[in-house]
Short mmCIF file of C-alpha atoms and ligand atoms in Angstrom, two decimals:
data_model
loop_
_atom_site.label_atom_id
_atom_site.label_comp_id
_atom_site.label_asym_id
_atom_site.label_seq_id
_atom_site.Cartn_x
_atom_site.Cartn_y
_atom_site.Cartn_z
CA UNK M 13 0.00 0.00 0.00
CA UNK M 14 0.86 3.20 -0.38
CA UNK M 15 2.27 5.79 1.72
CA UNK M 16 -0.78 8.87 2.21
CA UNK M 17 1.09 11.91 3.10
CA UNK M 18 -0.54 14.42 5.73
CA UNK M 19 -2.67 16.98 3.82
CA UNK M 20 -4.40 14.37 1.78
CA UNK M 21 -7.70 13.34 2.30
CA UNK M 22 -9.32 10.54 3.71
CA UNK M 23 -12.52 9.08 3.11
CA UNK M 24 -14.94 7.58 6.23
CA UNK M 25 -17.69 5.17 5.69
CA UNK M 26 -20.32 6.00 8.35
CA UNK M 27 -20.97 9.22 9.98
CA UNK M 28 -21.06 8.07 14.11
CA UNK M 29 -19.02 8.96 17.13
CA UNK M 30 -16.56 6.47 15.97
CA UNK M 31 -16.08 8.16 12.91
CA UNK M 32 -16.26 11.42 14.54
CA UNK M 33 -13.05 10.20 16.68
CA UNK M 34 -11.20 9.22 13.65
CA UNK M 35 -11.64 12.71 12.20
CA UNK M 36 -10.75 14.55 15.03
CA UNK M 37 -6.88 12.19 15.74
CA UNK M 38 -6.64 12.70 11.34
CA UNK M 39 -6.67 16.38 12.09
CA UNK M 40 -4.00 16.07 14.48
CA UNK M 41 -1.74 14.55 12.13
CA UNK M 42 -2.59 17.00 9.36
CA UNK M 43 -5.38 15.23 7.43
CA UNK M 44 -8.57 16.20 6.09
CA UNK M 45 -11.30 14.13 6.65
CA UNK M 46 -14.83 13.86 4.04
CA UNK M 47 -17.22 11.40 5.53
CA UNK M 48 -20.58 9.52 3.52
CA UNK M 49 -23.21 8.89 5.77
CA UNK M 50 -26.76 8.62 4.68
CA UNK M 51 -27.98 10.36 7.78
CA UNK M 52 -28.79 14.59 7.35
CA UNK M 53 -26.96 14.88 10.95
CA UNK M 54 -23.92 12.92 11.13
CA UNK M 55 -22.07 14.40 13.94
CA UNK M 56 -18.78 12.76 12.07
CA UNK M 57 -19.53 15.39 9.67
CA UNK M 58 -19.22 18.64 12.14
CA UNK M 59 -15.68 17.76 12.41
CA UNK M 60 -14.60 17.17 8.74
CA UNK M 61 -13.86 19.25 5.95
CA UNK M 62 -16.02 17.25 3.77
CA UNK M 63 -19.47 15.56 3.89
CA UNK M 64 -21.42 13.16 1.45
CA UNK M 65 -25.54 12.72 2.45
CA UNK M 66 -25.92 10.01 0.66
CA UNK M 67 -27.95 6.91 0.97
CA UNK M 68 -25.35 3.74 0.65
CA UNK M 69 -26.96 2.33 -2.58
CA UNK M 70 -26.23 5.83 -4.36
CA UNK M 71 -23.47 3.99 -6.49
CA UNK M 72 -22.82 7.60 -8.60
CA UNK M 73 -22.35 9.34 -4.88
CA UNK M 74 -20.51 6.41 -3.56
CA UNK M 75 -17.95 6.66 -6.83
CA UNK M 76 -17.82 10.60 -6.23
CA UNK M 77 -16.92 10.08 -2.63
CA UNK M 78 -14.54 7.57 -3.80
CA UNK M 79 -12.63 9.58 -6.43
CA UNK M 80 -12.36 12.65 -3.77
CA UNK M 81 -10.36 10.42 -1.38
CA UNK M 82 -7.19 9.18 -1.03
CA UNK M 83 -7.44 6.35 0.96
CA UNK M 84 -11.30 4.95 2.29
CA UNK M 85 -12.14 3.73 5.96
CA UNK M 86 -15.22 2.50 7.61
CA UNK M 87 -16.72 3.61 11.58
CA UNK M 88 -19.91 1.18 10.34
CA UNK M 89 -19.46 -2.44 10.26
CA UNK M 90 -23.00 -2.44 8.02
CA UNK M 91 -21.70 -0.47 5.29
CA UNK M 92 -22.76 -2.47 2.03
CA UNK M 93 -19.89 -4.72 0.80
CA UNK M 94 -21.11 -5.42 -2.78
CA UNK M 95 -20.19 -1.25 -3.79
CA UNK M 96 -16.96 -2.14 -2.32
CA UNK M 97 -15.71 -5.00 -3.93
CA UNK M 98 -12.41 -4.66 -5.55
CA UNK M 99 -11.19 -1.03 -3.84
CA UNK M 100 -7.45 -1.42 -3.13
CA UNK M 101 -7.25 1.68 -1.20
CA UNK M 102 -10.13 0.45 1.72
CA UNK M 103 -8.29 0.21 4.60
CA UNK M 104 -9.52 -2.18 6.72
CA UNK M 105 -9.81 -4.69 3.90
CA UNK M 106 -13.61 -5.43 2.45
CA UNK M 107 -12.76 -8.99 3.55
CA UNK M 108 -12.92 -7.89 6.71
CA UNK M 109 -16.24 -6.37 6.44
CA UNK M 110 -17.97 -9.33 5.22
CA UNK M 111 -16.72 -12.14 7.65
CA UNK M 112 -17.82 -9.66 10.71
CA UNK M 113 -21.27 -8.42 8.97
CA UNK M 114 -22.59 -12.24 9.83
CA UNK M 115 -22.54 -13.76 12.95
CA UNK M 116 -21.98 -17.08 11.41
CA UNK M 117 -19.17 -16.29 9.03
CA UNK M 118 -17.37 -14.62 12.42
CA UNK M 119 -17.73 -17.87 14.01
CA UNK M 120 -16.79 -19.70 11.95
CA UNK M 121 -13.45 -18.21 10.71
CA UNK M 122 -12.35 -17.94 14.39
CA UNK M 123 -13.39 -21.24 15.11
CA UNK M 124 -11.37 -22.40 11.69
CA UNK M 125 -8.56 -20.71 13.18
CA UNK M 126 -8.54 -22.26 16.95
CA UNK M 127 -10.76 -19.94 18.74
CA UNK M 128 -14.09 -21.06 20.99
CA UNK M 129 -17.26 -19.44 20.74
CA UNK M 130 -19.79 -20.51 22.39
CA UNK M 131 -21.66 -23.43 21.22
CA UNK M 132 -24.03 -22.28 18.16
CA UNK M 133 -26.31 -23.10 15.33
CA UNK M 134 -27.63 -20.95 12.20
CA UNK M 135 -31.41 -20.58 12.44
CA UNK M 136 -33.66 -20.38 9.83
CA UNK M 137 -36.83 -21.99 10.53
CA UNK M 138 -39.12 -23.27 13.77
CA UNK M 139 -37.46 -26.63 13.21
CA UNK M 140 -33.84 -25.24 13.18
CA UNK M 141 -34.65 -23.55 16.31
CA UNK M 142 -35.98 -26.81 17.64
CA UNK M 143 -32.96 -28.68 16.40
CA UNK M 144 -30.62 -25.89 18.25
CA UNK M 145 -32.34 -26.06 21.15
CA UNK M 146 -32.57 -29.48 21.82
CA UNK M 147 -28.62 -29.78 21.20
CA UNK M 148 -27.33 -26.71 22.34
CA UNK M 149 -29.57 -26.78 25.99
CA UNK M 150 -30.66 -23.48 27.47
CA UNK M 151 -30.51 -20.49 28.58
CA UNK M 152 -29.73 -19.42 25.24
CA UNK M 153 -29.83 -16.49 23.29
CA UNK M 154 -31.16 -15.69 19.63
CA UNK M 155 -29.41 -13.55 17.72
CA UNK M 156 -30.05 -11.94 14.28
CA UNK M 157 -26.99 -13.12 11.76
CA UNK M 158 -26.63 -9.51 10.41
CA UNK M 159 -27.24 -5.66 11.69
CA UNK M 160 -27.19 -6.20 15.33
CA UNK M 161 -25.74 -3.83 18.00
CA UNK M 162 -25.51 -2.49 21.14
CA UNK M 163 -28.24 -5.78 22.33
CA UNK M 164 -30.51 -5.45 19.30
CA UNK M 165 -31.46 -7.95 17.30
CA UNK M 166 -31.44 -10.55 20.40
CA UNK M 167 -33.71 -12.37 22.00
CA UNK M 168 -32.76 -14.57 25.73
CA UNK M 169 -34.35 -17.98 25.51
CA UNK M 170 -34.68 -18.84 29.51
CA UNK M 171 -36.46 -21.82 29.77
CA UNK M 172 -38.56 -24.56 27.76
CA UNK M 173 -41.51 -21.91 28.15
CA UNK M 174 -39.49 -19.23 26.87
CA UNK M 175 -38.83 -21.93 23.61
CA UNK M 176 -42.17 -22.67 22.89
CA UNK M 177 -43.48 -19.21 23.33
CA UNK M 178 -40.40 -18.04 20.96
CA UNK M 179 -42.24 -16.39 17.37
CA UNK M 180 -39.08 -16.53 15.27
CA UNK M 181 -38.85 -12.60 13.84
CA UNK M 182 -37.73 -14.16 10.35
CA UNK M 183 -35.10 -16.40 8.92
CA UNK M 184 -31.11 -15.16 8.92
CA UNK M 185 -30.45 -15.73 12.73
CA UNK M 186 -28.19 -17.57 15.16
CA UNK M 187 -28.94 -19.30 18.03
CA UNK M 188 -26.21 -19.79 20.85
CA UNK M 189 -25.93 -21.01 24.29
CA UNK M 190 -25.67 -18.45 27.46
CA UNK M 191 -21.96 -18.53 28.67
CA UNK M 192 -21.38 -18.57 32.34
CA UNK M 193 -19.10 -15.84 32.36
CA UNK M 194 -16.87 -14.10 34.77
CA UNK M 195 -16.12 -11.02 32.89
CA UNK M 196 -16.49 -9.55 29.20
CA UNK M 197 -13.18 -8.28 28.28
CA UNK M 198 -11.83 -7.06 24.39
CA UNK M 199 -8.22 -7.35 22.40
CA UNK M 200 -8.22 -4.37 20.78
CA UNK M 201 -4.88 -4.42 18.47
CA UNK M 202 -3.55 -2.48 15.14
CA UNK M 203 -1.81 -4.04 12.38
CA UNK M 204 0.24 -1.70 9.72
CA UNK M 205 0.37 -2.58 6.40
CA UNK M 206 4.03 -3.61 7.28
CA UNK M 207 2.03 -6.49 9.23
CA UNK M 208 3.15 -4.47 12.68
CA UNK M 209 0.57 -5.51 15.11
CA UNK M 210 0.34 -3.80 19.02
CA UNK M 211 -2.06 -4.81 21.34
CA UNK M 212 -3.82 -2.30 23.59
CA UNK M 213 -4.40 -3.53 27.61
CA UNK M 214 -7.57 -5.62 27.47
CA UNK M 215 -10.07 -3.36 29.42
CA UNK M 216 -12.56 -5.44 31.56
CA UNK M 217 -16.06 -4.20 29.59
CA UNK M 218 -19.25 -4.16 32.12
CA UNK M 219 -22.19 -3.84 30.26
CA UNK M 220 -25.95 -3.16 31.20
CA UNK M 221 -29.22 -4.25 29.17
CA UNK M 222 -25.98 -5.38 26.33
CA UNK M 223 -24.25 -1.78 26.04
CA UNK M 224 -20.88 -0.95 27.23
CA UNK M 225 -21.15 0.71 30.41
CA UNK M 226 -17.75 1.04 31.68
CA UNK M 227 -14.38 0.12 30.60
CA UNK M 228 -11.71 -0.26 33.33
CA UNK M 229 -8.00 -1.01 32.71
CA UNK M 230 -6.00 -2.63 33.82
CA UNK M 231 -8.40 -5.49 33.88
CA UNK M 232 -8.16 -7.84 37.45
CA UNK M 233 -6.17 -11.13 37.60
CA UNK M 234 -8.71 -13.43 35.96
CA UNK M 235 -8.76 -11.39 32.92
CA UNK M 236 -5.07 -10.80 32.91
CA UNK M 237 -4.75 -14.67 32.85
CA UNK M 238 -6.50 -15.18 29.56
CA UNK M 239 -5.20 -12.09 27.56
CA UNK M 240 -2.50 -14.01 25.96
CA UNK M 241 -4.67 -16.89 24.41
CA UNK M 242 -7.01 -14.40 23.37
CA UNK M 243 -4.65 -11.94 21.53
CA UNK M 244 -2.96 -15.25 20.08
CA UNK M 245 -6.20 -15.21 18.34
CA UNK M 246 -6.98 -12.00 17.47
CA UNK M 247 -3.34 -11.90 15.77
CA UNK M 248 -4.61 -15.16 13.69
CA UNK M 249 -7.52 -13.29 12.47
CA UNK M 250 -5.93 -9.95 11.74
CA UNK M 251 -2.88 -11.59 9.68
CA UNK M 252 -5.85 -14.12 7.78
CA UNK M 253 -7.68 -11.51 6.63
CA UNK M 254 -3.95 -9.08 5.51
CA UNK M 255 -5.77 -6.75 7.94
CA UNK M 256 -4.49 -2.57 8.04
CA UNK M 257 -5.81 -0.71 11.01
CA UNK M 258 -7.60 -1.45 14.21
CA UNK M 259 -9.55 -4.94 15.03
CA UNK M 260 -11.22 -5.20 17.66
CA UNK M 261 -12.46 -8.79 19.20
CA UNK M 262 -14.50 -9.49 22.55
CA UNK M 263 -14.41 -12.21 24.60
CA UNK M 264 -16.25 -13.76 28.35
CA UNK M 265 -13.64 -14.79 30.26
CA UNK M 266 -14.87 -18.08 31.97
CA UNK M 267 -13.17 -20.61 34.33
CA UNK M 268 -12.20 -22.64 31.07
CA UNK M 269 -10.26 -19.83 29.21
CA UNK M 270 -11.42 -17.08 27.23
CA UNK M 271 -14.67 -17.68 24.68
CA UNK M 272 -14.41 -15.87 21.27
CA UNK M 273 -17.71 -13.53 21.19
CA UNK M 274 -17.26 -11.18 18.09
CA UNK M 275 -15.04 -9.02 16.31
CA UNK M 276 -15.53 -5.53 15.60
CA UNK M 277 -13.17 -4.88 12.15
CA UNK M 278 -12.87 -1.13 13.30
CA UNK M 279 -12.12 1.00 16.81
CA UNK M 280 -13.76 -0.22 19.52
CA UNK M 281 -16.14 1.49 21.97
CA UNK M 282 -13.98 -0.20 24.76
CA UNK M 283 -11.13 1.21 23.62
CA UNK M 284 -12.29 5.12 23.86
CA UNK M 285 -10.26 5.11 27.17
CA UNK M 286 -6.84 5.22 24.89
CA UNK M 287 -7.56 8.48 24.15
CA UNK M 288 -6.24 9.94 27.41
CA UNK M 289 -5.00 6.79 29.14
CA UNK M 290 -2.57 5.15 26.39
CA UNK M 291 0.43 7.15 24.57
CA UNK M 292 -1.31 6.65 21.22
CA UNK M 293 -5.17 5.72 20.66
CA UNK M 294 -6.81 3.44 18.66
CA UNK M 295 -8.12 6.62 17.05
CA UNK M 296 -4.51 7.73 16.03
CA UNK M 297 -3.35 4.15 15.46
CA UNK M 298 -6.06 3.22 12.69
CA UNK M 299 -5.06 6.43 11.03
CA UNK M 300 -1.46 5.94 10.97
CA UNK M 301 -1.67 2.39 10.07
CA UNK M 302 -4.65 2.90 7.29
CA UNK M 303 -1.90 5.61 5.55
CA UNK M 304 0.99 3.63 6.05
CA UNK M 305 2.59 5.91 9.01
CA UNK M 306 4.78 3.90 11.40
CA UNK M 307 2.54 3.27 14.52
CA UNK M 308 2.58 5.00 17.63
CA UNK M 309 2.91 3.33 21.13
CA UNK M 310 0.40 1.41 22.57
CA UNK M 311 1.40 1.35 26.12
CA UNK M 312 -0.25 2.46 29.04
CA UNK M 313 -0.36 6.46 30.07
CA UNK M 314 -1.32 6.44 33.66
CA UNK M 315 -1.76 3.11 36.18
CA UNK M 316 -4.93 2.35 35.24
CA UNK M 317 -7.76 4.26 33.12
CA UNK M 318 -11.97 3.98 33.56
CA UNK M 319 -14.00 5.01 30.69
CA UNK M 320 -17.71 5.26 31.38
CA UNK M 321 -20.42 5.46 28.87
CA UNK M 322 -22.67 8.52 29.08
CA UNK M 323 -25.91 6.68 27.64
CA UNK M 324 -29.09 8.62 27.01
CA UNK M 325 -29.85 11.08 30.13
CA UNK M 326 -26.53 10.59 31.62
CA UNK M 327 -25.48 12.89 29.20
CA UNK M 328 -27.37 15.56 31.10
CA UNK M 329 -24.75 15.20 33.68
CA UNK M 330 -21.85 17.24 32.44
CA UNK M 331 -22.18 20.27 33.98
CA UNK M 332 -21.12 17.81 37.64
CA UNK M 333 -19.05 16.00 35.28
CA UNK M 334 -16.93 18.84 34.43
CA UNK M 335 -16.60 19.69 37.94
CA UNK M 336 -14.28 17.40 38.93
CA UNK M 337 -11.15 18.76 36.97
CA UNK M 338 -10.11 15.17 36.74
CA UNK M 339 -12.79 13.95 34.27
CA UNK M 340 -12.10 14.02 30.39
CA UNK M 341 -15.68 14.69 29.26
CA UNK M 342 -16.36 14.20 25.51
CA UNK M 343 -19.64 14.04 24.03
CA UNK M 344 -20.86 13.37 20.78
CA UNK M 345 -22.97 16.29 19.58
CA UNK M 346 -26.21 14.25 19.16
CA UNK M 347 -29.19 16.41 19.12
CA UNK M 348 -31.65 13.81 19.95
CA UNK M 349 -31.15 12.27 23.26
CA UNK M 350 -32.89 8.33 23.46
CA UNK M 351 -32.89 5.63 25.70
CA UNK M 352 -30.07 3.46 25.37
CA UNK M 353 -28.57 6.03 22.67
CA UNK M 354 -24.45 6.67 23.21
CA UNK M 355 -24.18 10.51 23.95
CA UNK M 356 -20.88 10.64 25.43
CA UNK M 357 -18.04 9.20 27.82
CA UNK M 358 -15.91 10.33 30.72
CA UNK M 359 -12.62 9.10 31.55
CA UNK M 360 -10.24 9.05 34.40
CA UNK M 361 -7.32 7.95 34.54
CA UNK M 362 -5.71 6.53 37.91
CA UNK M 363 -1.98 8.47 38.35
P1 AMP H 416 -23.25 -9.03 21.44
O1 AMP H 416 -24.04 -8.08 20.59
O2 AMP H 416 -23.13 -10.38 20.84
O3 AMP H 416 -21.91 -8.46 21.84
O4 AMP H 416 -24.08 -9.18 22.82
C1 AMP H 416 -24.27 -8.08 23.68
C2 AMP H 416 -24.08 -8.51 25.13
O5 AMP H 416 -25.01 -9.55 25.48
C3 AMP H 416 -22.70 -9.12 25.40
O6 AMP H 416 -21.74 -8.14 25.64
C4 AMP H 416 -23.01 -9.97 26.65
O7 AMP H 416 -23.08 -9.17 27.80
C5 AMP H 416 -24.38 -10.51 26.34
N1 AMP H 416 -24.25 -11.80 25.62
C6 AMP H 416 -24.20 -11.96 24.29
N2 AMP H 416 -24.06 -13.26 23.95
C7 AMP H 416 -24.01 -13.95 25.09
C8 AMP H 416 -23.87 -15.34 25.42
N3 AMP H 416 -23.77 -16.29 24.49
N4 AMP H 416 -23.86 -15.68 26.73
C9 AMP H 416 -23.99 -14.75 27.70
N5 AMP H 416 -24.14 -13.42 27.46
C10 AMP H 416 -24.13 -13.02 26.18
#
C-alpha cells in the first residue's frame, strides 16, 4: 500500500461517534477528513472538511466520494460490501467487512482458526430452532446473523416456556448457548500494512441491558490470565484476513479460558479510554496504520484508566461532570437524546 502523506484526504464510511473520533486524531496529524453517511446529521460530519448525504446504494455518490479520497475507511461495520468489492485503497480490507457483517461467518473463521465461541447453530426456521435447542440446551440467546448492536437484534431464551413461546422474527439468525461468564473483556490491536501488530491492555467491559457501560483497565487477575490466548487469536484473524488498522475482538472470560464472542473490524467502543489513558489511541493508530505511518505506542499512560459510557440522560450530567477537573468529558454532539442512545463518555485515569 501506499504511503498517504498528511494533507491528503481521507474518506470515512459512516458518519457516528466512531467516525467522529477518527476525524478529530486525522486532524492532528494534518489530514482532512470527508465522511458519507446517509444520515442529514452525522455528527462525524461537524468535524470534517467534507461531507457526502448520501444513501449507501447511491453507487454515482458512492464513486464521487470515492474519487475525492485518497485512501477509504469505515466507523460502520453495516456499510454495504457489494459497492466495495475490488477497492485497493479500503483500509480495513472489504474482507474484513464481510466475515464480521454475519454472525456465522465470524464464528466460523475464528473457530477455523482455533478460537471457541460458544456453542451455536444458524437458524432459519421453527425446526432449526428446535434442532438448536434441543442440542445446544438453554438459557440461550437468539441472535439476528446480520445488523445487530448495542443488544438489538437478540432475543434470551430462559427456559422450555421461553422456547415454545419463541415467534421466530424471520429467517437469517443464530442461536447460541448463554456462557457462564466471569467477565467480558476485548483485544483491541492495530496491524500496519508492514504487518506491525500492538495490542492495547484488554479493558474489563461491564455492560448493562448489552451496552458498554464502563471500561476499566488494567483489567483484574482473571482477565489478565487469559489475555494471551485471546490476543494469540486475534493476531490469527488480523494476519488471515492481511488486515491494516484497528480490530477489535470481545471475549467472556470463563473458568475454562477465554470464549471468542465477536469481532468488531474497526475501533472499539472499549477502547475510547486510549484516548487519554494510552500514549497513542486506537483513534490515532487506525489512522497511521490505514496511511501507512509507522505506529505510535500502545502502552499504558497512567496506572490504570476507567472510561464510562454517558448513555441517554446521563449525558445531562456534564455540567457535575466537568466539575471534577479530573474527568475528560467528551460528548458526541447528538441532538436527539434516546434511551439506550451513546451521547458521550468520561474518563479518568488513575496516576
Ligand atoms: P453481542 O451483541 O453479541 O456483543 O451481545 C451483547 C451482550 O449480550 C454481550 O456483551 C453480553 O453481555 C451478552 N451476551 C451476548 N451473547 C451472550 C452469550 N452467548 N452468553 C452470555 N451473554 C451473552
Amino acid at each position: 500500500m501506499n504511503l498517504i502523506p498528511p494533507g491528503e484526504t481521507i474518506g470515512i464510511l459512516g458518519g457516528g461517534q466512531l467516525g467522529r473520533m477518527i476525524a478529530l486524531a486525522a486532524a492532528n496529524l494534518g489530514y482532512r477528513c470527508h465522511v458519507y453517511a446517509p444520515e442529514p446529521d452525522a455528527i462525524a460530519a461537524d468535524v470534517c472538511a467534507a461531507s457526502t448525504c448520501a444513501d449507501w446504494a447511491d453507487s454515482a455518490a458512492l464513486e464521487r466520494f470515492m474519487a475525492a479520497c485518497a485512501v477509504i475507511t469505515y466507523e460502520f461495520e453495516n456499510v454495504p460490501v457489494a459497492a466495495l468489492a475490488g477497492e485497493g485503497r479500503m483500509f480495513p480490507p472489504v474482507r474484513a467487512l464481510e466475515v464480521a457483517q454475519d454472525r456465522v461467518h465470524e464464528k466460523r473463521f475464528a473457530e477455523e482458526l482455533g478460537g471457541r465461541a460458544a456453542p451455536w447453530a444458524a437458524v432459519d426456521t421453527a425446526a432449526d430452532f428446535a434442532a438448536a435447542v434441543a442440542r445446544i440446551g438453554m438459557p440461550g440467546i437468539v441472535k439476528t446473523r446480520r445488523d445487530g448492536y448495542d443488544g438489538k437484534g437478540q432475543w434470551r431464551i430462559m427456559d422450555a416456556g421461553a422456547a415454545a413461546a419463541f415467534a421466530l422474527p424471520g429467517a437469517g439468525l443464530v442461536y447460541e448457548g448463554f456462557v457462564a461468564f466471569e467477565h467480558e473483556f476485548s483485544v483491541i490491536l492495530v496491524r500496519g500494512a508492514d504487518g506491525d501488530v500492538r495490542f492495547w491492555d484488554s479493558a474489563d467491559n461491564a455492560h448493562r441491558h448489552g451496552i458498554l457501560a464502563r471500561s476499566t483497565v488494567p483489567a483484574p487477575p482473571a482477565i489478565l490470565a487469559q489475555v494471551a490466548e485471546a490476543r494469540g487469536l486475534a493476531r490469527k484473524v488480523a494476519d488471515a484476513l492481511g488486515y491494516v488498522g484497528v480490530l477489535t475482538l470481545e471475549f467472556f472470560a470463563t473458568a475454562d479460558g477465554p470464549v471468542f464472542n465477536e469481532m468488531a473490524p474497526r475501533v472499539h467502543n472499549s477502547g475510547h479510554w486510549t484516548i487519554e489513558g494510552a500514549l497513542t489511541s486506537q483513534f490515532e493508530n487506525h489512522v497511521r496504520a490505514i496511511c501507512g505511518l509507522p505506529l505510535g505506542s500502545t502502552q499504558l499512560a497512567a496506572r490504570g484508566v476507567v472510561m464510562d459510557n454517558l448513555i441517554g440522560d446521563d449525558a445531562h450530567d456534564w455540567p457535575a461532570i466537568l466539575s471534577d477537573p479530573a474527568n475528560h468529558l467528551h460528548l458526541y454532539g447528538k441532538a436527539a437524546v434516546r434511551p439506550g442512545r451513546k451521547m458521550g463518555h468520561v474518563t479518568r485515569l488513575v496516576l
